[in-house]
PDB file of C-alpha atoms and ligand atoms in Angstrom:
ATOM      1  CA  UNK A   1     -12.495  29.715   7.252  1.00 42.00           C
ATOM      2  CA  UNK A   2     -10.944  27.241   4.754  1.00 43.00           C
ATOM      3  CA  UNK A   3      -8.048  28.269   2.728  1.00 44.00           C
ATOM      4  CA  UNK A   4      -7.934  26.750  -1.276  1.00 50.00           C
ATOM      5  CA  UNK A   5      -4.189  25.381  -0.577  1.00 54.00           C
ATOM      6  CA  UNK A   6      -3.456  22.946   1.903  1.00 60.00           C
ATOM      7  CA  UNK A   7      -1.433  24.621   4.870  1.00 71.00           C
ATOM      8  CA  UNK A   8      -0.350  21.370   6.457  1.00 85.00           C
ATOM      9  CA  UNK A   9       1.223  19.686   3.862  1.00 84.00           C
ATOM     10  CA  UNK A  10       4.262  22.816   4.014  1.00 80.00           C
ATOM     11  CA  UNK A  11       3.836  22.340   8.042  1.00 83.00           C
ATOM     12  CA  UNK A  12       6.972  20.174   8.358  1.00 84.00           C
ATOM     13  CA  UNK A  13       4.645  17.371  10.048  1.00 90.00           C
ATOM     14  CA  UNK A  14       5.063  15.046   6.419  1.00 92.00           C
ATOM     15  CA  UNK A  15       8.160  14.038   5.977  1.00 92.00           C
ATOM     16  CA  UNK A  16       9.401  13.501   2.023  1.00 94.00           C
ATOM     17  CA  UNK A  17       8.749  10.600  -0.225  1.00 95.00           C
ATOM     18  CA  UNK A  18      11.196   7.823  -0.649  1.00 96.00           C
ATOM     19  CA  UNK A  19      12.107   5.997  -3.632  1.00 95.00           C
ATOM     20  CA  UNK A  20       9.792   3.556  -3.543  1.00 95.00           C
ATOM     21  CA  UNK A  21       6.958   6.109  -3.521  1.00 95.00           C
ATOM     22  CA  UNK A  22       8.163   7.142  -7.089  1.00 94.00           C
ATOM     23  CA  UNK A  23       5.383   6.480  -9.150  1.00 94.00           C
ATOM     24  CA  UNK A  24       2.426   6.676  -6.471  1.00 95.00           C
ATOM     25  CA  UNK A  25      -0.427   9.327  -7.124  1.00 95.00           C
ATOM     26  CA  UNK A  26      -0.238  10.053  -3.677  1.00 94.00           C
ATOM     27  CA  UNK A  27       2.557  12.473  -3.814  1.00 95.00           C
ATOM     28  CA  UNK A  28       2.284  16.061  -4.098  1.00 94.00           C
ATOM     29  CA  UNK A  29       4.557  18.798  -4.184  1.00 93.00           C
ATOM     30  CA  UNK A  30       4.710  21.204  -1.844  1.00 90.00           C
ATOM     31  CA  UNK A  31       7.489  24.214  -1.005  1.00 88.00           C
ATOM     32  CA  UNK A  32       9.508  22.179  -4.003  1.00 90.00           C
ATOM     33  CA  UNK A  33       9.654  18.754  -1.838  1.00 91.00           C
ATOM     34  CA  UNK A  34       8.013  15.664  -2.544  1.00 94.00           C
ATOM     35  CA  UNK A  35       5.604  14.746   0.147  1.00 94.00           C
ATOM     36  CA  UNK A  36       2.788  12.202   0.510  1.00 94.00           C
ATOM     37  CA  UNK A  37      -0.631  13.109   0.986  1.00 92.00           C
ATOM     38  CA  UNK A  38      -1.552  10.456   3.070  1.00 92.00           C
ATOM     39  CA  UNK A  39       0.606   9.208   5.293  1.00 92.00           C
ATOM     40  CA  UNK A  40       3.579  11.667   7.672  1.00 93.00           C
ATOM     41  CA  UNK A  41       6.763   9.321   6.832  1.00 94.00           C
ATOM     42  CA  UNK A  42       6.489   7.060   3.740  1.00 95.00           C
ATOM     43  CA  UNK A  43       9.547   5.561   5.715  1.00 95.00           C
ATOM     44  CA  UNK A  44       8.072   4.014   8.174  1.00 95.00           C
ATOM     45  CA  UNK A  45       5.180   3.212   6.152  1.00 93.00           C
ATOM     46  CA  UNK A  46       7.263   1.049   3.767  1.00 95.00           C
ATOM     47  CA  UNK A  47       9.620  -0.611   6.568  1.00 94.00           C
ATOM     48  CA  UNK A  48       7.032  -3.399   6.919  1.00 89.00           C
ATOM     49  CA  UNK A  49       5.865  -4.319   3.352  1.00 90.00           C
ATOM     50  CA  UNK A  50       4.391  -2.474   0.388  1.00 92.00           C
ATOM     51  CA  UNK A  51       2.688   0.656   1.512  1.00 93.00           C
ATOM     52  CA  UNK A  52      -1.021  -0.609   1.460  1.00 92.00           C
ATOM     53  CA  UNK A  53      -1.597   3.102  -0.282  1.00 93.00           C
ATOM     54  CA  UNK A  54       0.569   2.596  -2.904  1.00 94.00           C
ATOM     55  CA  UNK A  55      -1.357   3.145  -6.261  1.00 93.00           C
ATOM     56  CA  UNK A  56       2.038   2.017  -8.630  1.00 93.00           C
ATOM     57  CA  UNK A  57       2.664  -1.532  -6.439  1.00 89.00           C
ATOM     58  CA  UNK A  58       0.379  -4.193  -5.991  1.00 85.00           C
ATOM     59  CA  UNK A  59       1.238  -6.838  -3.385  1.00 80.00           C
ATOM     60  CA  UNK A  60       2.745 -10.024  -4.878  1.00 79.00           C
ATOM     61  CA  UNK A  61      -0.378 -12.862  -4.377  1.00 80.00           C
ATOM     62  CA  UNK A  62       0.560 -16.292  -4.878  1.00 81.00           C
ATOM     63  CA  UNK A  63      -1.906 -19.350  -4.454  1.00 83.00           C
ATOM     64  CA  UNK A  64      -0.885 -22.591  -3.578  1.00 84.00           C
ATOM     65  CA  UNK A  65      -2.007 -25.516  -5.307  1.00 86.00           C
ATOM     66  CA  UNK A  66      -3.285 -28.187  -3.857  1.00 86.00           C
ATOM     67  CA  UNK A  67      -3.293 -31.749  -5.250  1.00 88.00           C
ATOM     68  CA  UNK A  68      -6.585 -33.434  -4.124  1.00 87.00           C
ATOM     69  CA  UNK A  69      -7.924 -36.701  -4.752  1.00 91.00           C
ATOM     70  CA  UNK A  70     -11.178 -36.757  -6.643  1.00 90.00           C
ATOM     71  CA  UNK A  71     -12.080 -40.219  -5.056  1.00 90.00           C
ATOM     72  CA  UNK A  72     -11.332 -38.706  -1.600  1.00 90.00           C
ATOM     73  CA  UNK A  73     -13.283 -35.365  -2.401  1.00 89.00           C
ATOM     74  CA  UNK A  74     -16.352 -37.133  -3.466  1.00 90.00           C
ATOM     75  CA  UNK A  75     -16.710 -39.755  -0.784  1.00 89.00           C
ATOM     76  CA  UNK A  76     -15.562 -36.640   2.035  1.00 87.00           C
ATOM     77  CA  UNK A  77     -18.550 -34.721  -0.255  1.00 88.00           C
ATOM     78  CA  UNK A  78     -20.921 -37.758   0.674  1.00 88.00           C
ATOM     79  CA  UNK A  79     -20.394 -38.375   4.093  1.00 81.00           C
ATOM     80  CA  UNK A  80     -21.613 -34.619   4.803  1.00 62.00           C
TER      81      UNK A  80
HETATM   82  S1  SF4 B   1       0.620   5.733  -0.381  1.00 79.11           S
HETATM   83 FE1  SF4 B   1       2.638   4.780   0.007  1.00 79.11          FE
HETATM   84  S2  SF4 B   1       3.627   4.613  -1.622  1.00 79.11           S
HETATM   85 FE2  SF4 B   1       2.138   6.005  -1.847  1.00 79.11          FE
HETATM   86  S3  SF4 B   1       3.386   7.869  -1.603  1.00 79.11           S
HETATM   87 FE3  SF4 B   1       2.625   7.604   0.438  1.00 79.11          FE
HETATM   88  S4  SF4 B   1       4.152   6.615   1.432  1.00 79.11           S
HETATM   89 FE4  SF4 B   1       4.887   6.299  -0.479  1.00 79.11          FE
END
């Protein structure tokens, strides 16, 4: 029978969160230590960029503006 608490979080498998995790709603406090309830190693999660489960940070998506010659675009559209 499952208990109300989640003993796996206090097992030592889950490493403490890092500074970049501050403000994320995945952070829980277990035995006076802040850990991530999604990933066991927050440091590794942030190694290659923004954590994909971070609720407090959004990736910076930039769109490139491409100039289109209206005349060429029209001809291209007519050709198909
Ligand atoms: S989900 Fe990502 S950002 Fe949030 S606490 Fe876990 S590792 Fe940190």
